[in-house]
Amino acid sequence: CNLAMPILKSNALKVDQVIPDTTVATITNFELDMNRSTLSLWFDEVVNTSTLDVSQIALQDDPQDPKTLYYLTSSYSNDGITALLTIQLSENDQIAIKNNFDLAAMETNTFLSLKHHYFVVETFFSCDPIRNPQAKDCSFSTNAGLDAVPLVQDTSGNLVNPIGSANAMPVTTFIPDLLPA
C-alpha cells in the first residue's frame, strides 16, 4: 500500500501561478437509443448538467444538407458533473422523432448538430478617455470571437464547441425503435 504523507498547514506550498480553464468542451461522440429514449453525449472533459439547455440540440437526417432538422424541446438529464451526459427524451420529443420516418430511423439518417452562436470575448478602449479627456484618438473596439454553444458548461463555466448543421456529427451507436409510436 502506497499511502500519501500528510502535509501540515504550516508546510503547505504556495501556488506560483494559477492558469484558469478557458477551453470549451467538445462532444466526441453520441449514442441514440430509441428503445430507451435516451441520447448520450460524450465530452472531452466533464460538464455540469445543471446548466444543460437541450433546446440547443438538433437531430438531422443528413450530415451536410438536412431536409429534416428537429430541435429537442423538454428532454432532461440528472447526471450531475460528468463527461458522459445521458439525456432522457421527453414524451413530446420521443413522439416527434418516432413519427418522422426520415429522421433517426436508422444509423444512416441520424446526425447531431448544435445551434450556432457567436460570443464576444472582450471589448476595450485603446486609450482611457475617463482619465485623459483630452485624448483625441480613443477608439472602442472588439476583440471578437469565441464561437461556442450554450448547450452545457464545463466546471469552469466554458461552453461547447459548435457542430453546425452543414457539418453534423454522425451517430456512433444507434439502437432503433422496436416499439410503435
Tab-separated table of C-alpha atoms in Angstrom:
chain	number	residue	atom	x	y	z
A	1	CYS	CA	0.000	0.000	0.000
A	2	ASN	CA	1.418	3.386	-1.002
A	3	LEU	CA	-0.086	5.979	1.337
A	4	ALA	CA	0.379	9.723	0.890
A	5	MET	CA	2.053	11.526	3.750
A	6	PRO	CA	0.002	14.365	5.251
A	7	ILE	CA	1.381	17.891	4.922
A	8	LEU	CA	0.886	20.255	7.818
A	9	LYS	CA	-0.750	23.592	7.088
A	10	SER	CA	2.442	25.332	8.187
A	11	ASN	CA	4.401	23.408	5.488
A	12	ALA	CA	1.923	23.924	2.659
A	13	LEU	CA	3.354	25.191	-0.618
A	14	LYS	CA	2.030	28.351	-2.180
A	15	VAL	CA	0.979	28.102	-5.807
A	16	ASP	CA	3.186	30.121	-8.178
A	17	GLN	CA	0.637	30.624	-10.916
A	18	VAL	CA	-2.983	29.665	-11.451
A	19	ILE	CA	-3.910	29.071	-15.066
A	20	PRO	CA	-7.691	29.097	-15.481
A	21	ASP	CA	-9.507	26.623	-17.701
A	22	THR	CA	-10.565	28.544	-20.814
A	23	THR	CA	-11.020	25.562	-23.115
A	24	VAL	CA	-14.518	24.943	-24.444
A	25	ALA	CA	-15.874	21.413	-24.116
A	26	THR	CA	-16.178	19.223	-27.219
A	27	ILE	CA	-18.655	16.445	-27.926
A	28	THR	CA	-16.543	13.489	-29.055
A	29	ASN	CA	-19.374	11.108	-29.991
A	30	PHE	CA	-23.018	10.355	-29.320
A	31	GLU	CA	-25.417	7.446	-28.999
A	32	LEU	CA	-29.139	7.434	-29.679
A	33	ASP	CA	-31.171	4.631	-28.129
A	34	MET	CA	-34.716	4.927	-29.464
A	35	ASN	CA	-35.910	1.929	-27.402
A	36	ARG	CA	-34.904	3.558	-24.119
A	37	SER	CA	-35.499	7.087	-25.486
A	38	THR	CA	-32.044	8.286	-24.462
A	39	LEU	CA	-29.458	10.446	-26.152
A	40	SER	CA	-25.951	10.046	-24.715
A	41	LEU	CA	-23.236	12.624	-25.375
A	42	TRP	CA	-19.559	12.004	-24.614
A	43	PHE	CA	-17.428	15.098	-23.908
A	44	ASP	CA	-13.661	15.520	-23.839
A	45	GLU	CA	-13.974	16.951	-20.301
A	46	VAL	CA	-16.524	16.922	-17.500
A	47	VAL	CA	-19.592	19.135	-17.796
A	48	ASN	CA	-22.143	20.372	-15.277
A	49	THR	CA	-25.547	19.042	-16.316
A	50	SER	CA	-27.385	21.565	-14.140
A	51	THR	CA	-26.520	24.075	-16.922
A	52	LEU	CA	-28.000	21.879	-19.683
A	53	ASP	CA	-30.167	23.532	-22.344
A	54	VAL	CA	-31.469	20.708	-24.561
A	55	SER	CA	-33.083	23.170	-26.983
A	56	GLN	CA	-29.562	23.642	-28.422
A	57	ILE	CA	-29.510	20.023	-29.710
A	58	ALA	CA	-30.789	19.076	-33.145
A	59	LEU	CA	-31.130	15.677	-34.731
A	60	GLN	CA	-30.995	15.745	-38.503
A	61	ASP	CA	-31.284	13.317	-41.403
A	62	ASP	CA	-28.163	14.303	-43.367
A	63	PRO	CA	-24.676	15.417	-42.241
A	64	GLN	CA	-24.433	18.401	-44.613
A	65	ASP	CA	-27.740	19.179	-46.277
A	66	PRO	CA	-30.541	18.274	-43.860
A	67	LYS	CA	-34.088	18.036	-45.153
A	68	THR	CA	-35.303	17.235	-41.651
A	69	LEU	CA	-33.955	19.010	-38.579
A	70	TYR	CA	-35.557	18.513	-35.156
A	71	TYR	CA	-34.551	20.506	-32.066
A	72	LEU	CA	-35.221	18.871	-28.711
A	73	THR	CA	-37.749	20.685	-26.548
A	74	SER	CA	-38.177	19.483	-22.984
A	75	SER	CA	-35.877	16.486	-22.517
A	76	TYR	CA	-33.714	16.405	-19.387
A	77	SER	CA	-30.722	14.905	-17.573
A	78	ASN	CA	-29.974	14.301	-13.904
A	79	ASP	CA	-26.344	13.228	-14.313
A	80	GLY	CA	-24.584	15.967	-12.294
A	81	ILE	CA	-20.875	16.502	-13.090
A	82	THR	CA	-19.829	14.035	-15.792
A	83	ALA	CA	-18.067	13.508	-19.131
A	84	LEU	CA	-20.919	11.214	-20.277
A	85	LEU	CA	-24.194	13.110	-20.410
A	86	THR	CA	-27.307	10.947	-20.820
A	87	ILE	CA	-30.451	12.817	-21.801
A	88	GLN	CA	-33.863	11.270	-21.263
A	89	LEU	CA	-36.012	12.275	-24.224
A	90	SER	CA	-39.319	13.809	-23.187
A	91	GLU	CA	-42.554	12.223	-24.393
A	92	ASN	CA	-43.047	15.117	-26.834
A	93	ASP	CA	-39.554	14.663	-28.263
A	94	GLN	CA	-39.988	10.869	-28.483
A	95	ILE	CA	-43.245	11.171	-30.408
A	96	ALA	CA	-41.949	13.870	-32.755
A	97	ILE	CA	-38.820	11.856	-33.609
A	98	LYS	CA	-40.626	8.494	-33.923
A	99	ASN	CA	-43.328	9.978	-36.166
A	100	ASN	CA	-40.752	11.413	-38.562
A	101	PHE	CA	-39.714	8.418	-40.674
A	102	ASP	CA	-36.873	10.326	-42.338
A	103	LEU	CA	-35.150	11.014	-39.018
A	104	ALA	CA	-33.446	8.677	-36.537
A	105	ALA	CA	-34.952	5.577	-38.080
A	106	MET	CA	-31.531	4.072	-38.812
A	107	GLU	CA	-27.852	4.902	-38.468
A	108	THR	CA	-27.686	6.496	-41.931
A	109	ASN	CA	-30.223	9.228	-41.084
A	110	THR	CA	-29.105	10.074	-37.543
A	111	PHE	CA	-26.800	13.075	-37.153
A	112	LEU	CA	-26.340	15.646	-34.395
A	113	SER	CA	-25.830	19.396	-34.672
A	114	LEU	CA	-25.992	22.302	-32.238
A	115	LYS	CA	-27.475	25.753	-32.661
A	116	HIS	CA	-24.807	28.175	-33.808
A	117	HIS	CA	-23.951	31.079	-31.512
A	118	TYR	CA	-21.320	33.767	-31.578
A	119	PHE	CA	-19.993	35.383	-28.426
A	120	VAL	CA	-17.802	38.449	-27.981
A	121	VAL	CA	-14.709	37.636	-25.957
A	122	GLU	CA	-13.656	41.148	-24.958
A	123	THR	CA	-14.294	44.773	-25.709
A	124	PHE	CA	-11.897	47.545	-24.845
A	125	PHE	CA	-10.838	51.162	-25.325
A	126	SER	CA	-7.465	51.759	-26.954
A	127	CYS	CA	-6.957	54.676	-24.543
A	128	ASP	CA	-8.563	55.740	-21.303
A	129	PRO	CA	-10.954	58.665	-22.052
A	130	ILE	CA	-12.037	58.914	-18.396
A	131	ARG	CA	-8.530	59.623	-17.097
A	132	ASN	CA	-7.475	61.537	-20.196
A	133	PRO	CA	-10.469	63.531	-21.552
A	134	GLN	CA	-8.212	65.447	-23.987
A	135	ALA	CA	-7.182	62.246	-25.815
A	136	LYS	CA	-8.232	62.619	-29.452
A	137	ASP	CA	-7.728	59.126	-30.876
A	138	CYS	CA	-9.617	56.969	-28.426
A	139	SER	CA	-11.425	54.122	-30.051
A	140	PHE	CA	-13.731	51.398	-28.884
A	141	SER	CA	-13.007	48.035	-30.437
A	142	THR	CA	-13.939	44.416	-30.077
A	143	ASN	CA	-11.534	41.541	-29.913
A	144	ALA	CA	-14.031	39.037	-31.143
A	145	GLY	CA	-14.790	35.707	-31.405
A	146	LEU	CA	-15.412	32.857	-29.155
A	147	ASP	CA	-17.608	30.621	-31.218
A	148	ALA	CA	-19.376	28.354	-28.745
A	149	VAL	CA	-22.756	26.891	-27.895
A	150	PRO	CA	-24.608	27.294	-24.570
A	151	LEU	CA	-25.666	23.618	-24.545
A	152	VAL	CA	-23.950	22.919	-21.230
A	153	GLN	CA	-20.996	24.367	-19.320
A	154	ASP	CA	-17.893	22.652	-18.075
A	155	THR	CA	-16.973	23.035	-14.407
A	156	SER	CA	-15.244	26.375	-15.163
A	157	GLY	CA	-18.250	27.824	-16.993
A	158	ASN	CA	-16.866	27.319	-20.511
A	159	LEU	CA	-19.346	26.441	-23.240
A	160	VAL	CA	-19.329	23.788	-26.000
A	161	ASN	CA	-17.686	23.754	-29.427
A	162	PRO	CA	-20.266	24.245	-32.189
A	163	ILE	CA	-21.411	21.475	-34.510
A	164	GLY	CA	-23.109	23.162	-37.445
A	165	SER	CA	-25.964	21.642	-39.437
A	166	ALA	CA	-23.731	21.716	-42.534
A	167	ASN	CA	-21.152	19.573	-40.734
A	168	ALA	CA	-23.216	17.402	-38.388
A	169	MET	CA	-21.768	14.595	-36.299
A	170	PRO	CA	-22.736	11.031	-37.275
A	171	VAL	CA	-24.199	8.793	-34.591
A	172	THR	CA	-21.617	6.454	-33.035
A	173	THR	CA	-24.128	3.913	-31.766
A	174	PHE	CA	-27.722	3.733	-32.923
A	175	ILE	CA	-30.326	1.466	-31.336
A	176	PRO	CA	-33.525	1.508	-33.416
A	177	ASP	CA	-37.042	1.874	-32.116
A	178	LEU	CA	-38.717	-1.515	-31.829
A	179	LEU	CA	-41.826	-0.096	-30.154
A	180	PRO	CA	-44.671	1.645	-32.001
A	181	ALA	CA	-45.125	5.404	-31.556
